[in-house]
Structures are given as structure tokens and as C-alpha cells.
């Protein structure tokens, strides 16, 4: 895992948000820009860096998307974009499930580590 400070994480979060905003704005799809704004407003800013390898994976995926766009390979860029969205969603869902499981075990709720 790449070591980082909170300052580096904040820079990453800012650059990540700018990348997504620029990509959406470049598409010319105003509805997509609004949807992205709504999505980002519901995610705490440092959530994505809390996922184990999301910063590194996201950077790799972003780079691959840009490379495909520069090569004018729309289908390739779209495929990587779909993978990027799926990966982020799966990692976030997995992390949320892990936190719910840990919270349940700590609280001793039935079905979550309790013997009731």
C-alpha cells in the first residue's frame, strides 16, 4: 500500500473530484454533470481513500481511460469506465459490509457474533 499523509489524501481527493468533473463536463452531457454532483455530495470526501487499494486502483483506471480517449478508442474507454465504476462500487460495498459486521460483533447483536 502506498503510504500517505492526510495532506496527500486531501490532494488526491481534490484531484479525483476534478478528474471526474472534467470528464463529465467534456462529455457535454449536462445531466451527467448534475448526477455526478449529486453522487459526490452524498459521499464523505475521504471515503474512497479509506478503501485499501482504491487510490492506487483508481489512478490506474483513470490513466487507462485517458489513454483510450487519447487513442480515440471510445469503446475501450467505455469498457474501462464500466470496470472503474464496478470496482469502486464493489470495494465500497465490501467495506460497508465489513464495517456492519464489525459493528454488529462489537454490539453483540443477534446474527452478528452474539449467542442469543
Short mmCIF file of C-alpha atoms in Angstrom, two decimals:
data_model
loop_
_atom_site.label_atom_id
_atom_site.label_comp_id
_atom_site.label_asym_id
_atom_site.label_seq_id
_atom_site.Cartn_x
_atom_site.Cartn_y
_atom_site.Cartn_z
CA UNK A 1 0.00 0.00 0.00
CA UNK A 2 1.19 3.50 -0.81
CA UNK A 3 1.94 5.45 2.37
CA UNK A 4 0.21 8.81 2.52
CA UNK A 5 -0.41 11.69 4.84
CA UNK A 6 -3.73 13.41 5.33
CA UNK A 7 -2.43 16.26 3.17
CA UNK A 8 -1.60 13.82 0.35
CA UNK A 9 -5.00 12.18 0.76
CA UNK A 10 -6.75 15.53 0.55
CA UNK A 11 -4.81 16.38 -2.62
CA UNK A 12 -5.80 13.01 -4.08
CA UNK A 13 -9.46 13.57 -3.20
CA UNK A 14 -9.37 17.02 -4.81
CA UNK A 15 -7.64 15.73 -7.97
CA UNK A 16 -10.02 12.78 -8.16
CA UNK A 17 -13.06 15.06 -7.97
CA UNK A 18 -11.58 17.38 -10.60
CA UNK A 19 -10.84 14.44 -12.92
CA UNK A 20 -14.41 13.18 -12.71
CA UNK A 21 -15.88 16.66 -13.13
CA UNK A 22 -13.68 17.40 -16.16
CA UNK A 23 -14.55 14.08 -17.78
CA UNK A 24 -18.26 14.64 -17.29
CA UNK A 25 -18.12 18.25 -18.47
CA UNK A 26 -16.13 17.22 -21.57
CA UNK A 27 -18.91 14.79 -22.46
CA UNK A 28 -21.28 17.71 -22.93
CA UNK A 29 -23.95 15.80 -21.02
CA UNK A 30 -25.36 18.30 -18.55
CA UNK A 31 -27.49 15.65 -16.89
CA UNK A 32 -24.36 13.55 -16.24
CA UNK A 33 -22.66 16.57 -14.66
CA UNK A 34 -25.66 17.08 -12.35
CA UNK A 35 -25.79 13.37 -11.49
CA UNK A 36 -22.09 13.36 -10.62
CA UNK A 37 -22.58 16.40 -8.39
CA UNK A 38 -25.41 14.63 -6.59
CA UNK A 39 -23.37 11.44 -6.22
CA UNK A 40 -20.32 13.24 -4.85
CA UNK A 41 -22.38 15.30 -2.41
CA UNK A 42 -23.53 12.06 -0.73
CA UNK A 43 -20.05 10.57 -0.27
CA UNK A 44 -17.86 11.79 2.58
CA UNK A 45 -14.71 13.21 0.93
CA UNK A 46 -12.17 10.74 2.32
CA UNK A 47 -14.34 7.61 1.87
CA UNK A 48 -12.64 6.36 -1.25
CA UNK A 49 -9.13 6.60 0.16
CA UNK A 50 -10.22 4.61 3.21
CA UNK A 51 -10.65 1.60 0.93
CA UNK A 52 -7.49 -0.48 0.96
CA UNK A 53 -6.21 -0.03 -2.60
CA UNK A 54 -8.78 2.35 -4.08
CA UNK A 55 -6.34 5.26 -4.57
CA UNK A 56 -3.86 3.11 -6.50
CA UNK A 57 -6.57 1.26 -8.45
CA UNK A 58 -8.45 4.45 -9.24
CA UNK A 59 -5.30 6.12 -10.52
CA UNK A 60 -4.52 3.11 -12.73
CA UNK A 61 -8.08 3.04 -14.06
CA UNK A 62 -8.14 6.80 -14.71
CA UNK A 63 -4.85 6.57 -16.59
CA UNK A 64 -6.17 3.71 -18.73
CA UNK A 65 -9.36 5.67 -19.53
CA UNK A 66 -7.34 8.72 -20.60
CA UNK A 67 -5.01 6.57 -22.71
CA UNK A 68 -8.00 5.05 -24.52
CA UNK A 69 -9.53 8.51 -25.04
CA UNK A 70 -6.26 9.87 -26.44
CA UNK A 71 -6.16 6.88 -28.79
CA UNK A 72 -9.74 7.78 -29.83
CA UNK A 73 -10.88 4.34 -28.69
CA UNK A 74 -14.33 5.17 -27.32
CA UNK A 75 -15.31 1.51 -26.87
CA UNK A 76 -12.11 0.76 -24.95
CA UNK A 77 -12.56 3.84 -22.76
CA UNK A 78 -16.18 2.88 -22.09
CA UNK A 79 -15.18 -0.66 -21.10
CA UNK A 80 -12.55 0.62 -18.66
CA UNK A 81 -15.01 3.19 -17.31
CA UNK A 82 -17.54 0.44 -16.62
CA UNK A 83 -14.85 -1.57 -14.87
CA UNK A 84 -13.85 1.52 -12.84
CA UNK A 85 -17.42 2.10 -11.68
CA UNK A 86 -17.97 -1.59 -10.89
CA UNK A 87 -14.67 -1.87 -8.97
CA UNK A 88 -15.35 1.23 -6.86
CA UNK A 89 -18.90 0.04 -6.11
CA UNK A 90 -17.77 -3.47 -5.17
CA UNK A 91 -14.96 -2.18 -2.96
CA UNK A 92 -17.29 0.27 -1.22
CA UNK A 93 -19.99 -2.38 -0.71
CA UNK A 94 -17.42 -4.80 0.67
CA UNK A 95 -16.07 -2.19 3.07
CA UNK A 96 -19.58 -1.25 4.23
CA UNK A 97 -20.43 -4.91 4.84
CA UNK A 98 -17.19 -5.36 6.80
CA UNK A 99 -17.99 -2.33 8.98
CA UNK A 100 -21.55 -3.54 9.57
CA UNK A 101 -20.24 -6.96 10.55
CA UNK A 102 -17.65 -5.45 12.91
CA UNK A 103 -20.25 -3.09 14.42
CA UNK A 104 -22.64 -5.97 14.98
CA UNK A 105 -19.95 -8.07 16.66
CA UNK A 106 -18.95 -5.18 18.92
CA UNK A 107 -22.56 -4.52 19.91
CA UNK A 108 -23.39 -8.22 20.24
CA UNK A 109 -26.44 -8.01 18.01
CA UNK A 110 -28.13 -11.29 17.09
CA UNK A 111 -26.66 -12.82 13.98
CA UNK A 112 -23.54 -10.75 14.33
CA UNK A 113 -21.36 -12.58 16.79
CA UNK A 114 -23.87 -12.79 19.62
CA UNK A 115 -25.04 -16.11 21.10
CA UNK A 116 -28.63 -15.15 21.78
#
